[in-house]
Amino acid sequence: RGLITSTYVLWVPFLVISLAAAAQGLPHSRITPFRWDAPAAAGRLPGPPRYDVFISYRHGGADTTCARELLDALEASGYRVAIDERDFPANASFLEEMERCIRESRFTVAVISAAYLESGHCQEEAIICKVLDMGDRRRRLIPFVMQPVPMPTWLYGIVGIDATKADPLVDPIDRLRHTIGAPAAFEAPTS
């Protein structure tokens, strides 16, 4: 009985040797070592971002007015801004262009209103941005609250910028500029 018990653990080295031999027999493309210094997000476009900011907003009324005011203020300060009306090709898929602009921007500013929260496309933009945040391990979504609304669960935990106050301590656009930081230097796009 003692002899059988002492030989019971001999299978462990044989298992290790068998697994190592099997791993060496597989093509290299199947098993690649994990690299901690590799880019965090698979599928991310190489190189520096193309835009400083992508503006996500609901079309129509005060939302469009606010988005255009943000666009004008940021571009006047030297930022490169992507906005769907101007930067999405007319023959392109809306969802693909939305994802492209989010990926190619350092930050996404979501113009938050009741209409924004009811819009499916706007929520998709913000959620894509949050998913990329997790992959890149950084926060790129900046809620710009233009109308007091109850925040959905997926926006909890983000401070955002409240533009609804009549007499704010800091101008909301100045706070946005400070959050974004200095405009990035961009290379000319290759098309």
PDB file of C-alpha atoms in Angstrom:
ATOM      1  CA  ARG A   1       0.000   0.000   0.000  1.00  0.00           C
ATOM      2  CA  GLY A   2       2.845   2.437   0.838  1.00  0.00           C
ATOM      3  CA  LEU A   3       4.530   1.674  -2.496  1.00  0.00           C
ATOM      4  CA  ILE A   4       1.356   2.461  -4.439  1.00  0.00           C
ATOM      5  CA  THR A   5       0.798   5.689  -2.499  1.00  0.00           C
ATOM      6  CA  SER A   6       4.382   6.898  -3.088  1.00  0.00           C
ATOM      7  CA  THR A   7       4.123   6.352  -6.848  1.00  0.00           C
ATOM      8  CA  TYR A   8       0.778   8.155  -7.086  1.00  0.00           C
ATOM      9  CA  VAL A   9       2.410  11.594  -7.625  1.00  0.00           C
ATOM     10  CA  LEU A  10       4.690  10.352 -10.424  1.00  0.00           C
ATOM     11  CA  TRP A  11       2.017  11.241 -12.997  1.00  0.00           C
ATOM     12  CA  VAL A  12       2.578  14.991 -12.402  1.00  0.00           C
ATOM     13  CA  PRO A  13       5.995  15.196 -14.149  1.00  0.00           C
ATOM     14  CA  PHE A  14       4.674  13.061 -17.021  1.00  0.00           C
ATOM     15  CA  LEU A  15       1.709  15.421 -17.452  1.00  0.00           C
ATOM     16  CA  VAL A  16       3.993  18.463 -17.526  1.00  0.00           C
ATOM     17  CA  ILE A  17       6.317  16.853 -20.070  1.00  0.00           C
ATOM     18  CA  SER A  18       3.354  15.789 -22.238  1.00  0.00           C
ATOM     19  CA  LEU A  19       1.836  19.296 -22.233  1.00  0.00           C
ATOM     20  CA  ALA A  20       5.203  20.896 -23.073  1.00  0.00           C
ATOM     21  CA  ALA A  21       5.721  18.480 -25.975  1.00  0.00           C
ATOM     22  CA  ALA A  22       2.201  19.131 -27.268  1.00  0.00           C
ATOM     23  CA  ALA A  23       2.741  22.888 -27.101  1.00  0.00           C
ATOM     24  CA  GLN A  24       5.990  22.633 -29.050  1.00  0.00           C
ATOM     25  CA  GLY A  25       4.268  20.567 -31.725  1.00  0.00           C
ATOM     26  CA  LEU A  26       1.613  23.223 -32.442  1.00  0.00           C
ATOM     27  CA  PRO A  27       2.248  25.950 -35.030  1.00  0.00           C
ATOM     28  CA  HIS A  28       3.652  29.102 -33.417  1.00  0.00           C
ATOM     29  CA  SER A  29       0.654  31.200 -34.489  1.00  0.00           C
ATOM     30  CA  ARG A  30      -1.671  29.220 -32.225  1.00  0.00           C
ATOM     31  CA  ILE A  31       0.197  29.787 -28.987  1.00  0.00           C
ATOM     32  CA  THR A  32       1.730  33.191 -28.530  1.00  0.00           C
ATOM     33  CA  PRO A  33       3.089  34.389 -25.231  1.00  0.00           C
ATOM     34  CA  PHE A  34       1.173  37.197 -23.550  1.00  0.00           C
ATOM     35  CA  ARG A  35       3.067  40.487 -23.586  1.00  0.00           C
ATOM     36  CA  TRP A  36       2.284  43.074 -20.932  1.00  0.00           C
ATOM     37  CA  ASP A  37       3.802  45.843 -23.061  1.00  0.00           C
ATOM     38  CA  ALA A  38       1.546  45.061 -26.041  1.00  0.00           C
ATOM     39  CA  PRO A  39      -1.197  47.556 -26.982  1.00  0.00           C
ATOM     40  CA  ALA A  40      -4.175  47.170 -24.680  1.00  0.00           C
ATOM     41  CA  ALA A  41      -6.949  47.154 -27.279  1.00  0.00           C
ATOM     42  CA  ALA A  42      -7.004  44.654 -30.086  1.00  0.00           C
ATOM     43  CA  GLY A  43      -8.131  46.165 -33.358  1.00  0.00           C
ATOM     44  CA  ARG A  44      -7.105  49.663 -32.352  1.00  0.00           C
ATOM     45  CA  LEU A  45      -5.818  51.789 -35.160  1.00  0.00           C
ATOM     46  CA  PRO A  46      -2.044  52.236 -35.079  1.00  0.00           C
ATOM     47  CA  GLY A  47      -0.415  55.587 -34.551  1.00  0.00           C
ATOM     48  CA  PRO A  48      -1.579  58.756 -32.864  1.00  0.00           C
ATOM     49  CA  PRO A  49      -5.256  59.719 -32.791  1.00  0.00           C
ATOM     50  CA  ARG A  50      -6.631  61.805 -35.653  1.00  0.00           C
ATOM     51  CA  TYR A  51      -8.901  64.016 -33.506  1.00  0.00           C
ATOM     52  CA  ASP A  52      -8.774  65.530 -30.050  1.00  0.00           C
ATOM     53  CA  VAL A  53     -12.530  65.205 -29.570  1.00  0.00           C
ATOM     54  CA  PHE A  54     -15.515  63.434 -31.079  1.00  0.00           C
ATOM     55  CA  ILE A  55     -18.842  65.129 -30.241  1.00  0.00           C
ATOM     56  CA  SER A  56     -21.729  62.734 -29.622  1.00  0.00           C
ATOM     57  CA  TYR A  57     -25.144  64.420 -29.536  1.00  0.00           C
ATOM     58  CA  ARG A  58     -28.794  63.999 -30.442  1.00  0.00           C
ATOM     59  CA  HIS A  59     -29.804  65.711 -33.676  1.00  0.00           C
ATOM     60  CA  GLY A  60     -32.326  68.504 -33.433  1.00  0.00           C
ATOM     61  CA  GLY A  61     -33.131  71.529 -31.326  1.00  0.00           C
ATOM     62  CA  ALA A  62     -31.016  72.566 -28.376  1.00  0.00           C
ATOM     63  CA  ASP A  63     -28.807  69.454 -28.637  1.00  0.00           C
ATOM     64  CA  THR A  64     -27.596  70.417 -32.121  1.00  0.00           C
ATOM     65  CA  THR A  65     -27.124  74.041 -31.042  1.00  0.00           C
ATOM     66  CA  CYS A  66     -25.024  72.967 -28.044  1.00  0.00           C
ATOM     67  CA  ALA A  67     -22.951  70.551 -30.170  1.00  0.00           C
ATOM     68  CA  ARG A  68     -22.212  73.251 -32.753  1.00  0.00           C
ATOM     69  CA  GLU A  69     -21.265  75.744 -30.024  1.00  0.00           C
ATOM     70  CA  LEU A  70     -18.859  73.166 -28.571  1.00  0.00           C
ATOM     71  CA  LEU A  71     -17.475  72.508 -32.057  1.00  0.00           C
ATOM     72  CA  ASP A  72     -16.873  76.233 -32.685  1.00  0.00           C
ATOM     73  CA  ALA A  73     -15.351  76.872 -29.240  1.00  0.00           C
ATOM     74  CA  LEU A  74     -13.004  73.882 -29.386  1.00  0.00           C
ATOM     75  CA  GLU A  75     -11.866  74.480 -32.961  1.00  0.00           C
ATOM     76  CA  ALA A  76     -11.272  78.169 -32.148  1.00  0.00           C
ATOM     77  CA  SER A  77      -8.909  76.938 -29.409  1.00  0.00           C
ATOM     78  CA  GLY A  78      -6.950  74.793 -31.865  1.00  0.00           C
ATOM     79  CA  TYR A  79      -8.517  71.381 -31.191  1.00  0.00           C
ATOM     80  CA  ARG A  80      -9.285  68.912 -33.989  1.00  0.00           C
ATOM     81  CA  VAL A  81     -12.919  67.943 -33.573  1.00  0.00           C
ATOM     82  CA  ALA A  82     -14.943  65.206 -35.283  1.00  0.00           C
ATOM     83  CA  ILE A  83     -18.692  65.659 -35.659  1.00  0.00           C
ATOM     84  CA  ASP A  84     -20.989  63.433 -37.681  1.00  0.00           C
ATOM     85  CA  GLU A  85     -22.578  66.118 -39.890  1.00  0.00           C
ATOM     86  CA  ARG A  86     -19.215  67.042 -41.331  1.00  0.00           C
ATOM     87  CA  ASP A  87     -16.889  64.073 -40.799  1.00  0.00           C
ATOM     88  CA  PHE A  88     -19.002  61.026 -41.719  1.00  0.00           C
ATOM     89  CA  PRO A  89     -18.894  60.270 -45.473  1.00  0.00           C
ATOM     90  CA  ALA A  90     -22.381  60.318 -46.988  1.00  0.00           C
ATOM     91  CA  ASN A  91     -22.109  56.780 -48.351  1.00  0.00           C
ATOM     92  CA  ALA A  92     -20.684  55.184 -45.186  1.00  0.00           C
ATOM     93  CA  SER A  93     -22.310  53.044 -42.520  1.00  0.00           C
ATOM     94  CA  PHE A  94     -23.359  55.250 -39.619  1.00  0.00           C
ATOM     95  CA  LEU A  95     -22.336  52.700 -36.972  1.00  0.00           C
ATOM     96  CA  GLU A  96     -18.946  52.060 -38.586  1.00  0.00           C
ATOM     97  CA  GLU A  97     -18.236  55.791 -38.867  1.00  0.00           C
ATOM     98  CA  MET A  98     -19.335  56.325 -35.286  1.00  0.00           C
ATOM     99  CA  GLU A  99     -16.905  53.668 -34.067  1.00  0.00           C
ATOM    100  CA  ARG A 100     -14.125  54.979 -36.324  1.00  0.00           C
ATOM    101  CA  CYS A 101     -14.428  58.522 -34.963  1.00  0.00           C
ATOM    102  CA  ILE A 102     -14.514  57.285 -31.381  1.00  0.00           C
ATOM    103  CA  ARG A 103     -11.403  55.158 -31.965  1.00  0.00           C
ATOM    104  CA  GLU A 104      -9.588  57.985 -33.772  1.00  0.00           C
ATOM    105  CA  SER A 105     -10.308  60.549 -31.029  1.00  0.00           C
ATOM    106  CA  ARG A 106      -8.549  61.137 -27.747  1.00  0.00           C
ATOM    107  CA  PHE A 107     -11.891  61.946 -26.066  1.00  0.00           C
ATOM    108  CA  THR A 108     -15.607  61.651 -26.764  1.00  0.00           C
ATOM    109  CA  VAL A 109     -17.829  64.446 -25.452  1.00  0.00           C
ATOM    110  CA  ALA A 110     -21.413  63.256 -24.960  1.00  0.00           C
ATOM    111  CA  VAL A 111     -23.888  66.154 -24.960  1.00  0.00           C
ATOM    112  CA  ILE A 112     -26.319  64.809 -22.346  1.00  0.00           C
ATOM    113  CA  SER A 113     -30.022  65.667 -22.517  1.00  0.00           C
ATOM    114  CA  ALA A 114     -33.288  63.751 -22.188  1.00  0.00           C
ATOM    115  CA  ALA A 115     -33.369  63.374 -25.987  1.00  0.00           C
ATOM    116  CA  TYR A 116     -29.780  62.025 -25.979  1.00  0.00           C
ATOM    117  CA  LEU A 117     -30.633  59.359 -23.428  1.00  0.00           C
ATOM    118  CA  GLU A 118     -33.654  58.271 -25.492  1.00  0.00           C
ATOM    119  CA  SER A 119     -31.624  57.954 -28.695  1.00  0.00           C
ATOM    120  CA  GLY A 120     -30.325  54.500 -29.530  1.00  0.00           C
ATOM    121  CA  HIS A 121     -27.390  55.710 -31.621  1.00  0.00           C
ATOM    122  CA  CYS A 122     -26.220  58.158 -28.969  1.00  0.00           C
ATOM    123  CA  GLN A 123     -26.268  55.478 -26.295  1.00  0.00           C
ATOM    124  CA  GLU A 124     -24.332  53.170 -28.605  1.00  0.00           C
ATOM    125  CA  GLU A 125     -21.665  55.848 -29.100  1.00  0.00           C
ATOM    126  CA  ALA A 126     -21.268  56.327 -25.364  1.00  0.00           C
ATOM    127  CA  ILE A 127     -21.241  52.607 -24.661  1.00  0.00           C
ATOM    128  CA  ILE A 128     -18.647  51.940 -27.400  1.00  0.00           C
ATOM    129  CA  CYS A 129     -16.554  54.651 -25.793  1.00  0.00           C
ATOM    130  CA  LYS A 130     -16.911  53.064 -22.333  1.00  0.00           C
ATOM    131  CA  VAL A 131     -15.925  49.655 -23.717  1.00  0.00           C
ATOM    132  CA  LEU A 132     -12.826  51.179 -25.308  1.00  0.00           C
ATOM    133  CA  ASP A 133     -12.102  52.869 -21.956  1.00  0.00           C
ATOM    134  CA  MET A 134     -11.911  49.446 -20.335  1.00  0.00           C
ATOM    135  CA  GLY A 135      -9.699  48.069 -23.095  1.00  0.00           C
ATOM    136  CA  ASP A 136      -7.325  51.020 -23.080  1.00  0.00           C
ATOM    137  CA  ARG A 137      -7.455  51.429 -19.284  1.00  0.00           C
ATOM    138  CA  ARG A 138      -8.170  55.132 -19.568  1.00  0.00           C
ATOM    139  CA  ARG A 139     -11.240  57.332 -19.551  1.00  0.00           C
ATOM    140  CA  ARG A 140     -12.124  58.964 -22.825  1.00  0.00           C
ATOM    141  CA  LEU A 141     -15.858  59.672 -22.273  1.00  0.00           C
ATOM    142  CA  ILE A 142     -16.712  63.163 -20.989  1.00  0.00           C
ATOM    143  CA  PRO A 143     -20.413  63.767 -20.285  1.00  0.00           C
ATOM    144  CA  PHE A 144     -21.335  67.409 -21.003  1.00  0.00           C
ATOM    145  CA  VAL A 145     -24.688  67.801 -19.250  1.00  0.00           C
ATOM    146  CA  MET A 146     -26.750  70.483 -20.995  1.00  0.00           C
ATOM    147  CA  GLN A 147     -30.068  69.536 -19.375  1.00  0.00           C
ATOM    148  CA  PRO A 148     -30.662  68.140 -15.869  1.00  0.00           C
ATOM    149  CA  VAL A 149     -31.631  64.490 -16.310  1.00  0.00           C
ATOM    150  CA  PRO A 150     -31.356  61.369 -14.168  1.00  0.00           C
ATOM    151  CA  MET A 151     -28.156  59.639 -15.254  1.00  0.00           C
ATOM    152  CA  PRO A 152     -28.387  56.066 -16.507  1.00  0.00           C
ATOM    153  CA  THR A 153     -26.390  53.323 -14.821  1.00  0.00           C
ATOM    154  CA  TRP A 154     -23.754  53.217 -17.555  1.00  0.00           C
ATOM    155  CA  LEU A 155     -22.839  56.862 -16.819  1.00  0.00           C
ATOM    156  CA  TYR A 156     -22.505  56.479 -13.032  1.00  0.00           C
ATOM    157  CA  GLY A 157     -19.016  57.026 -11.748  1.00  0.00           C
ATOM    158  CA  ILE A 158     -18.117  59.718 -14.280  1.00  0.00           C
ATOM    159  CA  VAL A 159     -18.103  63.261 -12.904  1.00  0.00           C
ATOM    160  CA  GLY A 160     -18.782  65.021 -16.189  1.00  0.00           C
ATOM    161  CA  ILE A 161     -19.310  68.725 -16.787  1.00  0.00           C
ATOM    162  CA  ASP A 162     -22.544  70.344 -15.635  1.00  0.00           C
ATOM    163  CA  ALA A 163     -23.459  73.141 -18.047  1.00  0.00           C
ATOM    164  CA  THR A 164     -26.906  73.673 -16.494  1.00  0.00           C
ATOM    165  CA  LYS A 165     -25.871  76.007 -13.661  1.00  0.00           C
ATOM    166  CA  ALA A 166     -26.744  79.684 -14.081  1.00  0.00           C
ATOM    167  CA  ASP A 167     -23.596  80.901 -12.288  1.00  0.00           C
ATOM    168  CA  PRO A 168     -20.923  78.158 -12.441  1.00  0.00           C
ATOM    169  CA  LEU A 169     -17.675  78.494 -10.519  1.00  0.00           C
ATOM    170  CA  VAL A 170     -15.771  77.538 -13.699  1.00  0.00           C
ATOM    171  CA  ASP A 171     -17.055  78.089 -17.228  1.00  0.00           C
ATOM    172  CA  PRO A 172     -18.096  74.663 -18.628  1.00  0.00           C
ATOM    173  CA  ILE A 173     -16.165  75.163 -21.892  1.00  0.00           C
ATOM    174  CA  ASP A 174     -13.023  76.146 -19.949  1.00  0.00           C
ATOM    175  CA  ARG A 175     -13.455  73.059 -17.787  1.00  0.00           C
ATOM    176  CA  LEU A 176     -13.782  70.940 -20.921  1.00  0.00           C
ATOM    177  CA  ARG A 177     -10.602  72.442 -22.390  1.00  0.00           C
ATOM    178  CA  HIS A 178      -8.781  71.770 -19.108  1.00  0.00           C
ATOM    179  CA  THR A 179     -10.013  68.152 -19.045  1.00  0.00           C
ATOM    180  CA  ILE A 180      -8.935  67.523 -22.645  1.00  0.00           C
ATOM    181  CA  GLY A 181      -5.569  69.184 -22.157  1.00  0.00           C
ATOM    182  CA  ALA A 182      -3.539  70.876 -24.850  1.00  0.00           C
ATOM    183  CA  PRO A 183      -4.418  70.157 -28.481  1.00  0.00           C
ATOM    184  CA  ALA A 184      -2.367  67.233 -29.745  1.00  0.00           C
ATOM    185  CA  ALA A 185       0.002  67.528 -32.660  1.00  0.00           C
ATOM    186  CA  PHE A 186      -1.392  65.503 -35.566  1.00  0.00           C
ATOM    187  CA  GLU A 187       0.099  64.170 -38.722  1.00  0.00           C
ATOM    188  CA  ALA A 188      -1.745  64.911 -41.951  1.00  0.00           C
ATOM    189  CA  PRO A 189      -4.206  62.098 -42.720  1.00  0.00           C
ATOM    190  CA  THR A 190      -3.232  59.800 -45.576  1.00  0.00           C
ATOM    191  CA  SER A 191      -6.035  59.074 -48.000  1.00  0.00           C
TER     192      SER A 191
END
